[in-house]
Coordinates of C-alpha atoms in Angstrom, one line a residue:
X2 CA 76.9 113.7 120.4
X3 CA 77.7 114.6 123.9
X4 CA 76.1 118.1 124.4
X5 CA 78.3 119.5 127.2
X6 CA 81.6 118.2 125.6
X7 CA 80.6 119.7 122.2
X8 CA 79.7 122.9 123.8
X9 CA 83.1 123.2 125.7
X10 CA 85.0 122.3 122.4
X11 CA 83.1 124.9 120.3
X12 CA 83.7 127.5 122.9
X13 CA 87.4 126.8 122.8
X14 CA 87.6 126.6 119.2
X15 CA 89.1 129.4 117.0
X16 CA 90.2 129.5 113.4
X17 CA 93.5 130.6 114.5
X18 CA 94.2 127.4 116.4
X19 CA 92.9 125.4 113.4
X20 CA 95.3 127.2 111.0
X21 CA 98.0 126.7 113.6
X22 CA 97.3 123.0 113.3
X23 CA 97.4 122.9 109.5
X24 CA 100.8 124.8 109.7
X25 CA 102.3 122.4 112.0
X26 CA 101.3 119.5 109.6
X27 CA 103.1 121.5 106.9
X28 CA 106.2 122.2 109.0
X29 CA 106.3 118.3 109.9
X30 CA 105.6 117.0 106.4
X31 CA 106.0 119.8 103.7
X32 CA 103.6 119.5 100.8
X33 CA 102.3 116.1 101.9
X34 CA 98.8 116.9 103.1
X35 CA 96.5 116.6 100.2
X36 CA 92.9 116.0 101.9
X37 CA 90.9 118.2 104.1
X38 CA 91.4 117.9 107.9
X39 CA 88.2 118.6 109.7
X40 CA 88.0 121.2 112.2
X41 CA 87.0 118.9 115.1
X42 CA 87.3 115.4 116.4
X43 CA 84.2 113.2 116.9
X44 CA 83.4 112.7 120.7
X45 CA 81.6 109.3 120.9
X46 CA 79.5 108.5 123.9
X47 CA 79.8 105.1 125.7
X48 CA 76.3 104.0 124.6
X49 CA 77.3 104.4 120.9
X50 CA 80.6 102.9 121.5
X51 CA 78.9 99.7 123.0
X52 CA 76.8 99.5 119.8
X53 CA 79.7 100.0 117.5
X54 CA 81.6 97.2 119.2
X55 CA 78.6 94.9 119.0
X56 CA 78.2 95.7 115.3
X57 CA 81.9 94.8 114.6
X58 CA 81.7 91.5 116.5
X59 CA 78.5 90.6 114.4
X60 CA 80.2 91.3 111.3
X61 CA 83.7 89.5 112.2
X62 CA 81.6 86.4 113.3
X63 CA 80.2 86.3 109.7
X64 CA 83.7 86.6 108.2
X65 CA 84.9 83.8 110.4
X66 CA 82.4 81.2 109.3
X67 CA 83.8 78.0 107.7
X68 CA 82.1 78.7 104.5
X69 CA 83.1 82.3 104.1
X70 CA 85.9 81.5 101.6
X71 CA 83.7 79.2 99.5
X72 CA 81.0 82.0 99.3
X73 CA 83.3 84.7 98.3
X74 CA 85.5 82.9 95.8
X75 CA 83.6 84.5 93.0
X76 CA 84.3 88.0 94.4
X77 CA 87.8 87.7 92.9
X78 CA 88.0 88.4 89.2
X79 CA 89.6 85.6 87.3
X80 CA 92.4 87.9 85.8
X81 CA 93.2 89.4 89.3
X82 CA 93.7 86.3 91.4
X83 CA 96.9 86.4 93.3
X84 CA 98.7 83.2 94.4
X85 CA 99.6 82.2 97.9
X86 CA 96.5 83.6 99.7
X87 CA 96.6 83.3 103.5
X88 CA 93.9 82.4 106.0
X89 CA 92.8 85.9 106.8
X90 CA 93.6 89.5 106.0
X91 CA 96.1 91.5 108.2
X92 CA 93.8 94.6 108.2
X93 CA 90.0 95.1 108.4
X94 CA 88.3 98.6 108.2
X95 CA 84.5 98.7 108.9
X96 CA 82.6 101.9 107.9
X97 CA 79.4 103.0 109.9
X98 CA 77.0 105.8 109.3
X99 CA 75.9 107.4 112.8
X100 CA 72.0 107.3 112.6
X101 CA 69.1 107.1 115.1
X102 CA 67.0 104.1 115.8
X103 CA 63.3 104.0 116.2
X104 CA 63.7 105.0 119.9
X105 CA 65.7 108.1 119.0
X106 CA 68.9 106.6 120.2
X107 CA 72.3 106.9 118.4
X108 CA 73.0 103.6 116.4
X109 CA 75.6 102.5 113.9
X110 CA 74.4 101.3 110.3
X111 CA 77.1 99.5 108.1
X112 CA 78.0 101.3 105.0
X113 CA 81.0 99.5 103.8
X114 CA 83.8 97.2 104.8
X115 CA 87.2 96.4 103.4
X116 CA 89.8 93.8 103.8
X117 CA 92.4 96.4 103.2
X118 CA 94.5 98.9 105.2
X119 CA 93.7 102.4 106.0
X120 CA 95.5 105.3 107.5
X121 CA 97.1 103.6 110.4
X122 CA 100.1 106.0 110.6
X123 CA 98.1 109.3 109.9
X124 CA 95.4 108.5 112.5
X125 CA 97.9 108.0 115.1
X126 CA 99.5 111.5 114.2
X127 CA 96.3 113.5 113.8
X128 CA 95.0 112.4 117.1
X129 CA 97.8 113.9 118.9
X130 CA 97.2 117.2 117.0
X131 CA 93.7 117.5 118.1
X132 CA 94.7 117.0 121.6
X133 CA 97.4 119.6 121.3
X134 CA 95.5 122.4 119.8
X135 CA 91.9 122.0 121.0
X136 CA 90.0 121.1 124.0
X137 CA 91.0 117.6 125.2
X138 CA 88.3 116.2 127.7
X139 CA 89.4 113.5 130.1
X140 CA 88.4 109.9 129.7
X141 CA 88.2 109.8 125.9
X142 CA 90.5 107.6 123.8
X143 CA 91.0 107.1 120.1
X144 CA 92.5 103.6 120.9
X145 CA 91.0 100.3 122.1
X146 CA 92.0 97.1 123.7
X147 CA 94.0 99.0 126.3
X148 CA 96.4 100.4 123.7
X149 CA 97.8 103.8 124.1
X150 CA 100.0 106.0 121.6
X151 CA 103.2 104.0 122.3
X152 CA 101.8 100.6 122.7
X153 CA 99.8 101.0 119.5
X154 CA 103.0 101.7 117.5
X155 CA 104.6 98.6 119.0
X156 CA 101.6 96.4 118.2
X157 CA 101.3 97.6 114.8
X158 CA 105.0 97.1 114.3
X159 CA 104.5 93.4 115.0
X160 CA 101.7 93.2 112.3
X161 CA 103.6 95.2 109.6
X162 CA 107.1 93.6 110.0
X163 CA 106.1 90.1 111.3
X164 CA 109.7 89.7 112.9
X165 CA 111.5 90.8 109.6
X166 CA 113.9 93.7 109.5
X167 CA 112.2 97.0 108.3
X168 CA 114.1 97.3 105.2
X169 CA 112.8 93.9 103.9
X170 CA 109.3 95.2 104.3
X171 CA 108.0 97.7 101.6
X172 CA 104.8 99.7 101.2
X173 CA 103.6 99.1 97.6
X174 CA 101.8 101.7 95.7
X175 CA 101.8 103.0 92.1
X176 CA 103.7 106.3 92.2
X177 CA 103.3 106.7 95.9
X178 CA 104.6 110.2 95.8
X179 CA 101.5 111.3 93.9
X180 CA 98.9 109.7 96.0
X181 CA 96.5 111.7 98.1
X182 CA 97.5 109.4 101.1
X183 CA 101.3 110.0 100.7
X184 CA 101.1 111.7 104.2
X185 CA 100.3 108.4 105.8
X186 CA 103.1 106.7 103.8
X187 CA 105.7 109.1 105.1
X188 CA 104.4 108.8 108.9
X189 CA 104.5 104.9 108.3
X190 CA 108.2 105.3 107.2
X191 CA 108.9 107.5 110.3
X192 CA 107.2 105.1 112.7
X193 CA 108.0 101.6 111.4
X194 CA 110.9 102.2 108.9
X195 CA 108.8 101.0 105.9
X196 CA 109.8 102.5 102.5
X197 CA 107.2 103.3 100.0
X198 CA 108.3 101.7 96.7
X199 CA 106.5 102.2 93.4
X200 CA 105.2 99.2 91.6
X201 CA 107.3 100.1 88.6
X202 CA 110.5 100.0 90.6
X203 CA 110.3 96.4 91.9
X204 CA 112.6 93.7 90.3
X205 CA 112.0 90.0 90.0
X206 CA 114.5 87.3 89.9
X207 CA 112.7 83.9 89.7
X208 CA 110.3 84.0 92.6
X209 CA 112.3 86.6 94.6
X210 CA 111.5 90.4 94.6
X211 CA 114.0 93.2 95.2
X212 CA 114.0 97.0 95.2
X213 CA 117.0 99.3 95.2
X214 CA 118.0 101.9 97.9
X215 CA 121.2 103.8 98.2
X216 CA 122.7 101.7 95.4
X217 CA 121.9 98.5 97.2
X218 CA 119.7 95.7 96.0
X219 CA 117.4 94.7 98.9
X220 CA 115.3 91.6 99.0
X221 CA 111.6 92.1 99.7
X222 CA 110.0 89.6 102.2
X223 CA 106.9 91.3 103.2
X224 CA 104.8 93.7 101.1
X225 CA 102.4 96.1 103.0
X226 CA 100.1 96.4 100.1
X227 CA 98.4 99.8 99.3
X228 CA 98.0 99.1 95.7
X229 CA 94.5 98.6 94.4
X230 CA 93.9 96.5 91.2
X231 CA 91.0 98.8 90.1
X232 CA 93.3 101.9 90.2
X233 CA 96.0 100.1 88.3
X234 CA 93.7 98.8 85.6
X235 CA 91.8 101.9 85.1
X236 CA 94.5 104.4 85.2
X237 CA 97.6 102.4 84.0
X238 CA 96.2 99.9 81.6
X239 CA 99.3 99.7 79.5
X240 CA 101.9 99.8 82.2
X241 CA 104.7 97.4 81.6
X242 CA 106.5 96.2 84.7
X243 CA 109.1 93.5 85.6
X244 CA 106.9 92.2 88.4
X245 CA 103.0 91.5 87.9
X246 CA 100.8 91.4 90.9
X247 CA 99.5 87.9 89.9
X248 CA 103.0 86.4 89.7
X249 CA 103.7 83.4 92.0
X250 CA 106.5 85.0 94.2
X251 CA 108.2 84.3 97.6
X252 CA 106.8 87.2 99.6
X253 CA 104.3 87.6 102.5
X254 CA 101.5 89.9 101.5
X255 CA 100.3 92.3 104.2
X256 CA 97.4 92.2 103.4
X257 CA 97.0 89.7 100.6
X258 CA 95.3 91.4 97.5
X259 CA 92.6 88.7 97.3
X260 CA 91.0 90.0 100.5
X261 CA 90.3 93.3 99.0
X262 CA 87.7 91.6 96.9
X263 CA 86.6 88.9 99.4
X264 CA 85.9 91.5 102.2
X265 CA 84.2 94.4 100.4
X266 CA 80.9 95.4 99.1
X267 CA 80.5 91.9 97.8
X268 CA 80.3 90.8 101.3
X269 CA 77.4 92.9 102.4
X270 CA 74.5 90.5 101.3
X271 CA 76.2 87.8 103.4
X272 CA 76.0 89.7 106.7
X273 CA 72.9 89.5 109.1
X274 CA 72.9 91.9 111.9
X275 CA 70.6 94.7 113.2
X276 CA 73.4 97.2 112.3
X277 CA 73.6 95.9 108.7
X278 CA 71.1 97.4 106.1
X279 CA 69.6 94.7 103.8
X280 CA 71.5 94.2 100.7
X281 CA 70.9 92.2 97.5
X282 CA 73.0 91.1 94.6
X283 CA 71.4 92.5 91.6
X284 CA 71.8 89.4 89.6
X285 CA 70.0 87.3 92.1
X286 CA 66.8 89.4 92.5
X287 CA 63.8 87.8 90.8
X288 CA 61.9 91.1 91.3
X289 CA 63.0 94.4 92.5
X290 CA 61.8 95.9 95.8
X291 CA 58.7 98.1 95.2
X292 CA 60.3 100.9 97.1
X293 CA 63.5 101.3 95.0
X294 CA 63.8 105.0 96.2
X295 CA 64.8 103.5 99.6
X296 CA 67.9 101.7 97.9
X297 CA 71.4 102.7 96.8
X298 CA 73.1 101.1 93.8
X299 CA 76.5 100.0 94.2
X300 CA 79.1 98.4 92.0
X301 CA 80.9 95.5 93.5
X302 CA 84.3 96.2 92.3
X303 CA 85.1 99.8 92.8
X304 CA 86.9 101.9 95.3
X305 CA 86.3 105.1 97.2
X306 CA 82.6 105.4 96.4
X307 CA 83.0 105.5 92.6
X308 CA 80.1 104.5 90.6
X309 CA 77.6 104.7 93.5
X310 CA 74.0 105.9 92.6
X311 CA 71.7 107.2 95.1
X312 CA 68.7 107.7 92.8
X313 CA 67.8 105.3 90.0
X314 CA 64.8 103.5 88.4
X315 CA 63.7 100.0 87.4
X316 CA 64.6 100.9 83.9
X317 CA 68.1 102.0 85.2
X318 CA 68.5 98.5 86.6
X319 CA 67.1 96.6 83.6
X320 CA 69.7 98.4 81.5
X321 CA 72.7 97.1 83.5
X322 CA 74.2 94.2 81.4
X323 CA 76.6 92.9 83.9
X324 CA 74.1 92.7 86.9
X325 CA 76.5 90.2 88.5
X326 CA 78.8 93.2 89.3
X327 CA 76.3 95.3 91.2
X328 CA 74.3 95.2 94.4
X329 CA 71.5 97.3 95.9
X330 CA 71.6 98.3 99.5
X331 CA 68.9 99.9 101.7
X332 CA 69.6 103.4 102.3
X333 CA 70.6 104.7 105.8
X334 CA 69.7 108.1 107.2
X335 CA 72.7 109.8 108.6
X336 CA 71.7 111.9 111.6
X337 CA 73.4 115.2 111.7
X338 CA 74.6 115.2 115.3
X339 CA 77.8 117.4 115.4
X340 CA 77.1 121.0 116.0
X341 CA 79.6 123.6 114.7
X342 CA 80.0 127.0 116.4
X343 CA 77.3 128.6 114.2
X344 CA 74.8 125.9 115.0
X345 CA 75.0 124.0 111.8
X346 CA 74.5 120.3 112.1
X347 CA 77.0 117.9 110.6
X348 CA 76.8 114.2 109.6
X349 CA 79.5 111.7 110.5
X350 CA 80.8 108.3 109.6
X351 CA 83.1 106.2 111.8
X352 CA 85.7 103.7 110.4
X353 CA 86.6 101.1 112.9
X354 CA 90.2 99.9 112.3
X355 CA 91.4 96.4 113.0
X356 CA 94.8 94.9 112.7
X357 CA 95.1 91.0 112.5
X358 CA 98.3 89.3 113.5
X359 CA 99.4 86.3 111.3
X360 CA 98.6 83.8 114.1
X361 CA 95.7 85.4 115.7
X362 CA 92.3 83.8 115.7
X363 CA 90.5 87.2 115.5
X364 CA 91.4 90.7 114.4
X365 CA 92.2 93.3 117.1
X366 CA 90.4 96.6 117.2
X367 CA 93.2 99.3 117.4
X368 CA 92.0 102.7 116.6
X369 CA 89.5 104.5 114.3
X370 CA 89.0 107.2 111.5
X371 CA 86.1 109.6 111.3
X372 CA 84.7 111.6 108.4
X373 CA 82.4 114.6 108.5
X374 CA 80.1 115.8 105.8
X375 CA 77.5 118.4 105.1
X376 CA 76.8 117.0 101.5
X377 CA 74.5 114.2 100.5
X378 CA 77.2 111.6 100.9
X379 CA 80.5 111.4 102.6
X380 CA 83.4 112.2 100.5
X381 CA 85.3 115.2 99.0
X382 CA 83.1 115.4 95.8
X383 CA 80.1 116.1 98.0
X384 CA 81.6 118.5 100.4
X385 CA 83.4 121.1 98.2
X386 CA 83.5 124.7 99.6
X387 CA 82.3 123.6 103.0
X388 CA 84.1 123.9 106.4
X389 CA 83.8 121.7 109.4
X390 CA 84.0 118.6 107.1
X391 CA 86.7 116.1 106.1
X392 CA 88.8 113.6 107.8
X393 CA 88.9 113.3 111.5
X394 CA 89.4 111.1 114.4
X395 CA 86.9 109.7 117.0
X396 CA 87.6 109.9 120.6
X397 CA 85.5 107.4 122.5
X398 CA 84.1 107.7 126.1
X399 CA 85.8 105.2 128.5

């Protein structure tokens, strides 16, 4: 995106350096890396940065409207409603495709948003590795709001722990040691002392929750939630546990599970911004757009892109029985703007990562995540057997 920076980076790049980066990750965290690390960070010019910040503010303004909760109550399935919801999520992730506008300028277009945490530990870690092993231009930063590598850790500690002891805060997942994101869990433990605890290991006594460590029974006061209902219901429908997610228990959720549904694909039709493609609930369309080829079909309640259809017909839509669970969103055209050393062009998506302290009026933009793709869509299934794709980090021009 910044030709002179890209040229200098590519000239300094070597596969030996890339393999050394991967070897150091393996040394630091043996057998924990389970997703592809892209060969390059994304260098974001100031002009695109300004637009990304504007786009995020437009979206957050919509989330803060007085009637937002009333509009999104039906997003929460009745059998998955968790008691004791708070006023806002503790985390917000907003995904943008990098595109070009009618003037040829780089511009973001919203792809998805989540009231759910992302890789807050891993991004801190991988940003340092890119700087260590590859060309590191001056005046570029992966953090926002005057944060740096150290103050980011301190800020996130306040959000995660909320003043509690680290041993009373857990990271909740189902079989965390098997998850593709387990590297992030391990880094989270090293940075903030938060143990990853399997859903099946939690014990309940009245409204209180406990886990065991080193033969001790430890009370849980805050749950850093990484468990997704959709994953649980689809992959473990008959799982018997002492604690059910929908139980009324004496803990602070970080983030409360209801926000996974409220701030999600369900929210897209409620947003109005030049950086948000038009979206429509399928159940509320009296007639379909004439140019369906310019839309993508998305299930409202799925994760990690499952169920998304890029190509479909009117007949396909008519055949959907539960139309209330789907939307159509106008397609965006990713602009391939990252050039690899062989001259191939690569698409990118940037996820802006926010953290929201319990008492704060607005979330704070803290860092970012980037993903590179040669395929039709961003994601592992569309990028098999390619290089210069996968998870990355954006460095933004000051």
